[in-house]
Amino acid sequence: MKILLTGGAGYIGSHTAVELDAAGFEVVIADNFSNSSPIVLERLETITGKRFPLYEIDVADKTALRRVFEENEIGAVIHFAGYKAVGESVSIPLSYYRNNIDSTLSLMEVMAEFGCKNLVFSSSATVYGNRAKLPFDEEAKTGPCTNPYGWTKLFIEQIITDYAKANGDFSSVLLRYFNPVGAHESGLIGEDPKDVPNNLMPYIARVAVGTLPFLSVYGNDYPTPDGTGVRDYIHVTDLAKGHVAAVKYVLEKKGNEIFNLGTGKGISVLEMVKAYSEACGHEVGYKIAPRRPGDIAECYANAEKAEKILGWKVELGLSEMCRDSWNWQSKNPEGYK
Ligand code: UD1
């Protein structure tokens, strides 16, 4: 069975390609490399022994997308493609709304034309409003989002939900990721932010490898055990396996379901710095800095629903997340360049 991965050359898409292949699915990738590298395809070939078919297209381009469906019998789609930089989304909101929403509508219209009725969507824990109670379960209140990127995720969730309601034979899963980190154990694929990273683990990785001088810890006066922000970091390989479980689910069941993909465990910034220092064998330098606007003190999942219904649960812990991130970063100090 062929599974189309939009944005399949990206960080989460590429790791999911490996796990889908291991589970016996055929992978087809559509990516325009706007935030990823063609080298990923070579690396995936080294890991899996397979050259996955690649369509270098913009998913919003329906004519180009039709060719993918004409040439392949696609059983299900995992829709990863989208802009994802929170800060940038605040500066250029229209680009975010246009790109993320347009590509989803085009994809779903083309899927309908070709009778493809199974969709898994990359959503985010960012859709939970600040007023939701921790740990966030799937019933928790969503919105208001703090930035346009988050709103695009929430709007797309609504679009898919409405479509599934109107089409009883359509099957969709919305996956709300917590904080994906780490890399494939081979060190061949990993996260490769284009500019200075915004997120914690890739920033720490750059400090550890020596391309950035120190980490700014954004606030140590939060109401958390050590005062620094707490998040639910999840190994990208566990996250990828969650997608395999979600694909199996949409192929078997009809309707629209939401699942958190997280560990259920909160880790503070300073705990992360300590674990990374152990993994890389030297201290990761940091300085306490003011809070980052828009940040919340704590965010972690209730991950029971995915375990109960998808039969998925995390296997890798903080030390593996740091070990594999360091393995990737030290082998590829400049990413895919
Ligand atoms: C961020 C996004 C979220 C997105 C997620 C993807 C914001 C406000 N939110 O979440 O929408 O879905 O990434 O993974 O950007 N930290 C530092 N120093 C740094 C970077 C981060 O101390 O240089 C701290 C943050 O204050 C936070 C924690 O590390 O407490 C995690 O930050 P980050 O990796 O950016 O993720 P989120 O803020 O959870």
CSV table of C-alpha atoms and ligand atoms in Angstrom, one decimal:
chain,number,residue,atom,x,y,z
A,1,MET,CA,0.0,0.0,0.0
A,2,LYS,CA,1.4,3.4,-1.1
A,3,ILE,CA,1.4,6.2,1.5
A,4,LEU,CA,1.9,9.8,0.2
A,5,LEU,CA,3.9,12.0,2.5
A,6,THR,CA,3.6,15.7,1.8
A,7,GLY,CA,6.6,17.4,3.2
A,8,GLY,CA,8.2,14.0,3.4
A,9,ALA,CA,11.7,15.3,3.2
A,10,GLY,CA,11.3,17.4,6.3
A,11,TYR,CA,12.3,16.5,9.9
A,12,ILE,CA,9.3,14.5,11.0
A,13,GLY,CA,8.4,13.4,7.4
A,14,SER,CA,11.8,11.8,6.8
A,15,HIS,CA,11.7,9.9,10.1
A,16,THR,CA,8.2,8.7,9.4
A,17,ALA,CA,9.3,7.5,5.9
A,18,VAL,CA,11.8,5.2,7.6
A,19,GLU,CA,9.2,3.7,10.0
A,20,LEU,CA,6.5,3.3,7.3
A,21,ASP,CA,9.0,1.4,5.2
A,22,ALA,CA,10.0,-0.8,8.1
A,23,ALA,CA,6.3,-1.5,8.7
A,24,GLY,CA,5.9,-2.7,5.1
A,25,PHE,CA,4.3,0.4,3.5
A,26,GLU,CA,5.5,1.9,0.2
A,27,VAL,CA,6.5,5.6,0.6
A,28,VAL,CA,5.9,8.3,-2.0
A,29,ILE,CA,7.3,11.8,-1.1
A,30,ALA,CA,6.0,15.2,-2.3
A,31,ASP,CA,8.2,18.1,-1.2
A,32,ASN,CA,9.3,21.4,-2.7
A,33,PHE,CA,12.4,21.6,-0.5
A,34,SER,CA,11.3,25.1,0.7
A,35,ASN,CA,12.6,24.1,4.2
A,36,SER,CA,14.3,20.7,3.5
A,37,SER,CA,17.1,19.3,1.5
A,38,PRO,CA,17.2,16.8,-1.5
A,39,ILE,CA,20.1,15.1,0.3
A,40,VAL,CA,17.5,13.6,2.6
A,41,LEU,CA,16.5,11.2,-0.2
A,42,GLU,CA,20.0,9.9,-0.4
A,43,ARG,CA,20.2,9.4,3.4
A,44,LEU,CA,16.9,7.6,3.4
A,45,GLU,CA,18.2,5.3,0.7
A,46,THR,CA,21.2,4.5,2.9
A,47,ILE,CA,19.0,3.7,5.8
A,48,THR,CA,16.3,1.7,4.0
A,49,GLY,CA,18.0,0.5,0.8
A,50,LYS,CA,15.2,2.1,-1.2
A,51,ARG,CA,15.0,5.2,-3.3
A,52,PHE,CA,11.6,6.6,-2.5
A,53,PRO,CA,9.7,8.2,-5.5
A,54,LEU,CA,10.0,12.0,-5.1
A,55,TYR,CA,7.7,14.6,-6.6
A,56,GLU,CA,9.3,18.0,-6.3
A,57,ILE,CA,6.1,20.0,-6.2
A,58,ASP,CA,4.2,22.5,-4.2
A,59,VAL,CA,1.2,20.7,-2.7
A,60,ALA,CA,-1.0,23.8,-3.4
A,61,ASP,CA,-0.4,23.2,-7.1
A,62,LYS,CA,-3.3,20.9,-8.0
A,63,THR,CA,-2.2,20.1,-11.5
A,64,ALA,CA,1.2,18.9,-10.2
A,65,LEU,CA,-0.5,17.0,-7.4
A,66,ARG,CA,-2.9,15.2,-9.7
A,67,ARG,CA,0.2,13.7,-11.4
A,68,VAL,CA,1.2,12.0,-8.1
A,69,PHE,CA,-2.3,10.4,-7.8
A,70,GLU,CA,-2.4,9.5,-11.5
A,71,GLU,CA,1.0,7.7,-11.3
A,72,ASN,CA,0.4,6.1,-7.9
A,73,GLU,CA,-2.5,4.4,-6.2
A,74,ILE,CA,-2.3,6.3,-2.9
A,75,GLY,CA,-4.0,4.5,0.0
A,76,ALA,CA,-3.5,7.3,2.5
A,77,VAL,CA,-1.9,10.6,2.8
A,78,ILE,CA,0.1,12.0,5.8
A,79,HIS,CA,0.1,15.8,5.4
A,80,PHE,CA,3.3,17.3,6.9
A,81,ALA,CA,3.9,20.1,4.4
A,82,GLY,CA,3.5,23.5,5.9
A,83,TYR,CA,5.3,26.6,7.2
A,84,LYS,CA,6.2,26.1,10.9
A,85,ALA,CA,8.2,29.0,12.3
A,86,VAL,CA,6.2,30.7,15.1
A,87,GLY,CA,8.0,34.0,15.1
A,88,GLU,CA,8.0,34.3,11.3
A,89,SER,CA,4.2,33.6,11.3
A,90,VAL,CA,3.7,36.7,13.4
A,91,SER,CA,5.7,38.8,10.9
A,92,ILE,CA,4.1,37.4,7.7
A,93,PRO,CA,0.7,36.0,8.7
A,94,LEU,CA,-0.8,36.1,5.2
A,95,SER,CA,1.9,33.8,3.8
A,96,TYR,CA,1.2,31.4,6.6
A,97,TYR,CA,-2.5,31.4,6.1
A,98,ARG,CA,-2.2,31.2,2.3
A,99,ASN,CA,0.4,28.5,2.3
A,100,ASN,CA,-0.8,26.2,5.0
A,101,ILE,CA,-4.5,26.4,4.4
A,102,ASP,CA,-4.3,26.5,0.5
A,103,SER,CA,-2.1,23.4,0.4
A,104,THR,CA,-4.5,21.5,2.6
A,105,LEU,CA,-7.5,22.5,0.6
A,106,SER,CA,-5.8,21.6,-2.7
A,107,LEU,CA,-4.7,18.3,-1.3
A,108,MET,CA,-8.1,17.3,0.0
A,109,GLU,CA,-9.8,18.3,-3.3
A,110,VAL,CA,-7.4,16.2,-5.3
A,111,MET,CA,-7.7,13.3,-2.8
A,112,ALA,CA,-11.5,13.6,-3.4
A,113,GLU,CA,-11.1,13.6,-7.2
A,114,PHE,CA,-9.1,10.3,-7.0
A,115,GLY,CA,-11.2,8.7,-4.3
A,116,CYS,CA,-8.5,8.7,-1.6
A,117,LYS,CA,-10.3,8.8,1.7
A,118,ASN,CA,-7.6,8.4,4.3
A,119,LEU,CA,-5.8,11.4,5.8
A,120,VAL,CA,-3.4,11.9,8.7
A,121,PHE,CA,-2.6,15.5,9.6
A,122,SER,CA,0.4,17.0,11.4
A,123,SER,CA,-1.1,19.2,14.1
A,124,SER,CA,0.4,20.6,17.2
A,125,ALA,CA,-0.1,20.9,21.0
A,126,THR,CA,0.0,24.6,20.2
A,127,VAL,CA,-3.7,24.4,19.5
A,128,TYR,CA,-4.5,24.0,23.2
A,129,GLY,CA,-5.4,27.3,24.8
A,130,ASN,CA,-3.5,28.6,27.8
A,131,ARG,CA,-6.6,28.1,29.8
A,132,ALA,CA,-6.7,24.3,29.3
A,133,LYS,CA,-5.8,22.2,32.3
A,134,LEU,CA,-2.6,20.1,32.5
A,135,PRO,CA,-1.9,17.5,31.4
A,136,PHE,CA,-3.7,18.4,28.1
A,137,ASP,CA,-6.0,15.6,26.9
A,138,GLU,CA,-7.7,15.7,23.6
A,139,GLU,CA,-10.9,17.1,25.1
A,140,ALA,CA,-9.1,20.1,26.5
A,141,LYS,CA,-10.2,23.5,25.3
A,142,THR,CA,-8.4,24.7,22.1
A,143,GLY,CA,-7.5,28.3,21.3
A,144,PRO,CA,-7.1,31.1,21.3
A,145,CYS,CA,-3.7,30.5,19.7
A,146,THR,CA,-0.9,32.9,20.4
A,147,ASN,CA,0.3,33.1,16.8
A,148,PRO,CA,-0.8,32.6,13.2
A,149,TYR,CA,1.1,29.4,12.9
A,150,GLY,CA,-1.0,27.9,15.7
A,151,TRP,CA,-4.2,29.3,14.2
A,152,THR,CA,-3.4,27.6,10.8
A,153,LYS,CA,-3.1,24.2,12.7
A,154,LEU,CA,-6.4,24.8,14.4
A,155,PHE,CA,-8.2,26.0,11.3
A,156,ILE,CA,-7.0,23.0,9.3
A,157,GLU,CA,-8.2,20.7,12.1
A,158,GLN,CA,-11.6,22.3,11.7
A,159,ILE,CA,-11.6,22.0,7.9
A,160,ILE,CA,-10.7,18.3,8.2
A,161,THR,CA,-13.3,17.7,10.9
A,162,ASP,CA,-16.1,19.4,8.9
A,163,TYR,CA,-15.2,17.4,5.8
A,164,ALA,CA,-15.2,14.1,7.7
A,165,LYS,CA,-18.6,15.0,9.1
A,166,ALA,CA,-20.0,15.6,5.7
A,167,ASN,CA,-18.4,12.5,4.2
A,168,GLY,CA,-19.2,9.4,6.2
A,169,ASP,CA,-16.7,7.2,4.2
A,170,PHE,CA,-13.8,9.6,4.9
A,171,SER,CA,-11.3,8.8,7.6
A,172,SER,CA,-8.9,11.2,9.3
A,173,VAL,CA,-6.6,11.4,12.3
A,174,LEU,CA,-5.3,14.7,13.7
A,175,LEU,CA,-2.1,14.2,15.5
A,176,ARG,CA,-1.2,16.8,18.1
A,177,TYR,CA,2.6,16.7,18.5
A,178,PHE,CA,4.2,17.9,21.7
A,179,ASN,CA,7.9,18.8,21.3
A,180,PRO,CA,9.6,16.5,18.8
A,181,VAL,CA,13.4,16.2,19.3
A,182,GLY,CA,16.3,13.8,18.7
A,183,ALA,CA,17.2,12.1,15.4
A,184,HIS,CA,17.3,8.7,13.8
A,185,GLU,CA,19.8,6.4,15.6
A,186,SER,CA,22.0,6.2,12.5
A,187,GLY,CA,22.8,9.9,12.7
A,188,LEU,CA,22.0,10.2,8.9
A,189,ILE,CA,18.8,12.2,9.2
A,190,GLY,CA,17.9,14.8,11.8
A,191,GLU,CA,16.6,18.3,12.4
A,192,ASP,CA,18.3,21.0,10.3
A,193,PRO,CA,16.9,24.4,11.0
A,194,LYS,CA,17.8,26.9,8.2
A,195,ASP,CA,18.9,29.8,10.4
A,196,VAL,CA,19.5,30.2,14.1
A,197,PRO,CA,17.2,27.7,15.7
A,198,ASN,CA,14.2,28.9,17.7
A,199,ASN,CA,13.5,25.6,19.5
A,200,LEU,CA,15.4,24.4,22.5
A,201,MET,CA,17.0,21.1,21.5
A,202,PRO,CA,18.4,22.3,18.1
A,203,TYR,CA,19.8,25.4,19.8
A,204,ILE,CA,21.5,23.3,22.5
A,205,ALA,CA,22.9,21.0,19.8
A,206,ARG,CA,24.5,24.1,18.1
A,207,VAL,CA,26.0,25.2,21.4
A,208,ALA,CA,27.3,21.7,22.1
A,209,VAL,CA,28.9,21.5,18.6
A,210,GLY,CA,30.4,25.0,19.0
A,211,THR,CA,28.6,26.9,16.3
A,212,LEU,CA,26.7,29.0,18.9
A,213,PRO,CA,28.4,30.4,22.0
A,214,PHE,CA,25.8,29.7,24.7
A,215,LEU,CA,22.1,29.0,25.3
A,216,SER,CA,19.8,31.7,26.6
A,217,VAL,CA,17.4,30.1,29.2
A,218,TYR,CA,14.2,32.1,28.7
A,219,GLY,CA,13.2,32.7,32.3
A,220,ASN,CA,13.9,31.0,35.6
A,221,ASP,CA,11.0,32.4,37.6
A,222,TYR,CA,8.2,30.3,36.3
A,223,PRO,CA,6.1,28.4,38.8
A,224,THR,CA,7.9,25.1,38.0
A,225,PRO,CA,10.3,23.0,40.2
A,226,ASP,CA,13.5,24.8,39.0
A,227,GLY,CA,11.8,27.9,37.7
A,228,THR,CA,12.5,27.1,34.0
A,229,GLY,CA,9.9,26.2,31.3
A,230,VAL,CA,8.6,22.6,31.3
A,231,ARG,CA,7.7,20.8,28.0
A,232,ASP,CA,6.9,17.3,26.9
A,233,TYR,CA,9.8,16.3,24.6
A,234,ILE,CA,9.2,13.3,22.5
A,235,HIS,CA,11.8,11.3,20.5
A,236,VAL,CA,11.2,11.8,16.7
A,237,THR,CA,11.4,8.0,16.2
A,238,ASP,CA,8.6,7.4,18.7
A,239,LEU,CA,6.6,10.2,17.0
A,240,ALA,CA,7.2,8.6,13.6
A,241,LYS,CA,6.0,5.2,14.9
A,242,GLY,CA,2.9,7.1,16.1
A,243,HIS,CA,2.2,8.0,12.5
A,244,VAL,CA,2.5,4.4,11.4
A,245,ALA,CA,-0.1,3.5,14.0
A,246,ALA,CA,-2.3,6.4,12.8
A,247,VAL,CA,-2.1,5.3,9.2
A,248,LYS,CA,-3.1,1.8,10.2
A,249,TYR,CA,-6.0,3.3,12.1
A,250,VAL,CA,-7.3,5.5,9.2
A,251,LEU,CA,-7.1,2.5,6.9
A,252,GLU,CA,-9.3,0.4,9.2
A,253,LYS,CA,-11.7,2.9,10.8
A,254,LYS,CA,-13.9,5.7,9.4
A,255,GLY,CA,-14.5,9.1,11.1
A,256,ASN,CA,-12.3,11.7,12.5
A,257,GLU,CA,-10.1,11.2,15.6
A,258,ILE,CA,-7.6,13.4,17.5
A,259,PHE,CA,-4.6,11.9,19.3
A,260,ASN,CA,-1.9,13.6,21.4
A,261,LEU,CA,1.6,12.3,20.6
A,262,GLY,CA,3.6,13.0,23.7
A,263,THR,CA,5.2,11.2,26.6
A,264,GLY,CA,3.1,12.6,29.3
A,265,LYS,CA,6.3,13.7,31.2
A,266,GLY,CA,7.4,17.3,31.6
A,267,ILE,CA,11.1,18.1,31.4
A,268,SER,CA,12.5,21.6,32.4
A,269,VAL,CA,15.0,23.6,30.3
A,270,LEU,CA,17.7,23.0,32.9
A,271,GLU,CA,17.0,19.3,33.0
A,272,MET,CA,17.5,19.2,29.3
A,273,VAL,CA,20.8,21.1,29.5
A,274,LYS,CA,22.1,18.6,32.1
A,275,ALA,CA,21.0,15.6,30.0
A,276,TYR,CA,22.5,17.0,26.9
A,277,SER,CA,25.8,17.9,28.6
A,278,GLU,CA,26.0,14.2,29.7
A,279,ALA,CA,25.3,13.0,26.2
A,280,CYS,CA,27.9,15.2,24.5
A,281,GLY,CA,30.5,14.8,27.2
A,282,HIS,CA,31.0,18.5,28.0
A,283,GLU,CA,29.1,21.3,29.7
A,284,VAL,CA,26.6,23.1,27.5
A,285,GLY,CA,27.0,26.8,28.5
A,286,TYR,CA,24.0,28.8,29.3
A,287,LYS,CA,22.9,32.2,30.7
A,288,ILE,CA,19.6,33.0,32.3
A,289,ALA,CA,17.7,35.5,30.1
A,290,PRO,CA,14.2,37.2,30.3
A,291,ARG,CA,11.1,35.2,29.6
A,292,ARG,CA,10.3,34.8,25.9
A,293,PRO,CA,7.0,36.6,25.0
A,294,GLY,CA,4.2,34.1,24.4
A,295,ASP,CA,5.8,31.2,26.3
A,296,ILE,CA,3.8,29.3,28.9
A,297,ALA,CA,5.2,27.8,32.1
A,298,GLU,CA,4.3,24.2,31.4
A,299,CYS,CA,2.9,22.0,28.6
A,300,TYR,CA,2.7,18.2,28.7
A,301,ALA,CA,0.3,15.6,27.3
A,302,ASN,CA,-2.1,13.1,28.6
A,303,ALA,CA,-1.0,10.4,26.1
A,304,GLU,CA,-3.4,7.7,27.3
A,305,LYS,CA,-5.8,7.9,24.3
A,306,ALA,CA,-3.1,7.1,21.8
A,307,GLU,CA,-2.0,4.1,23.9
A,308,LYS,CA,-5.5,2.8,24.4
A,309,ILE,CA,-6.8,3.2,20.8
A,310,LEU,CA,-3.7,3.2,18.6
A,311,GLY,CA,-1.8,0.8,20.8
A,312,TRP,CA,1.2,3.1,20.6
A,313,LYS,CA,3.4,4.3,23.3
A,314,VAL,CA,6.8,5.9,23.6
A,315,GLU,CA,9.9,3.7,24.0
A,316,LEU,CA,12.7,6.2,24.2
A,317,GLY,CA,13.6,8.6,27.0
A,318,LEU,CA,15.5,11.8,27.6
A,319,SER,CA,18.9,10.2,27.4
A,320,GLU,CA,18.2,8.6,24.0
A,321,MET,CA,16.8,11.9,22.8
A,322,CYS,CA,20.0,13.7,23.7
A,323,ARG,CA,22.3,10.8,22.5
A,324,ASP,CA,20.7,10.7,19.1
A,325,SER,CA,20.5,14.5,18.7
A,326,TRP,CA,24.2,14.7,19.5
A,327,ASN,CA,25.0,11.8,17.2
A,328,TRP,CA,23.3,13.6,14.3
A,329,GLN,CA,24.7,17.1,15.2
A,330,SER,CA,28.3,15.9,15.7
A,331,LYS,CA,28.3,13.9,12.5
A,332,ASN,CA,26.6,16.8,10.6
A,333,PRO,CA,27.8,20.0,12.2
A,334,GLU,CA,26.3,22.0,9.3
A,335,GLY,CA,23.2,19.9,8.8
A,336,TYR,CA,22.7,18.6,5.3
A,337,LYS,CA,25.1,21.1,3.7
B,1,UD1,C1,7.5,26.0,20.2
B,1,UD1,C2,6.3,26.8,19.6
B,1,UD1,C3,5.2,25.9,19.3
B,1,UD1,C4,5.6,24.8,18.3
B,1,UD1,C5,6.8,24.1,19.0
B,1,UD1,C6,7.4,23.0,18.0
B,1,UD1,C7,6.6,29.1,20.5
B,1,UD1,C8,6.1,30.1,21.4
B,1,UD1,N1,6.0,27.9,20.5
B,1,UD1,O1,7.0,25.5,21.4
B,1,UD1,O2,4.1,26.6,18.7
B,1,UD1,O3,4.6,23.9,18.1
B,1,UD1,O4,7.8,25.0,19.3
B,1,UD1,O5,8.3,22.2,18.6
B,1,UD1,O6,7.6,29.3,19.9
B,1,UD1,N2,13.9,27.8,25.4
B,1,UD1,C9,15.0,28.5,26.0
B,1,UD1,N3,15.9,28.9,25.2
B,1,UD1,C10,15.9,28.8,23.8
B,1,UD1,C11,14.8,28.1,23.2
B,1,UD1,C12,13.8,27.7,24.1
B,1,UD1,O7,15.0,28.6,27.2
B,1,UD1,O8,16.8,29.3,23.1
B,1,UD1,C13,12.8,27.3,26.3
B,1,UD1,C14,11.5,27.9,26.1
B,1,UD1,O9,11.3,29.1,26.9
B,1,UD1,C15,10.5,26.7,26.5
B,1,UD1,C16,11.3,25.5,26.1
B,1,UD1,O10,12.7,25.9,26.0
B,1,UD1,O11,10.4,26.7,27.9
B,1,UD1,C17,10.9,24.9,24.8
B,1,UD1,O12,10.9,25.9,23.8
B,1,UD1,P1,10.7,25.5,22.3
B,1,UD1,O13,11.7,24.4,21.9
B,1,UD1,O14,10.9,26.7,21.5
B,1,UD1,O15,9.3,24.9,22.2
B,1,UD1,P2,7.9,25.5,22.7
B,1,UD1,O16,8.0,26.9,23.1
B,1,UD1,O17,7.2,24.5,23.5
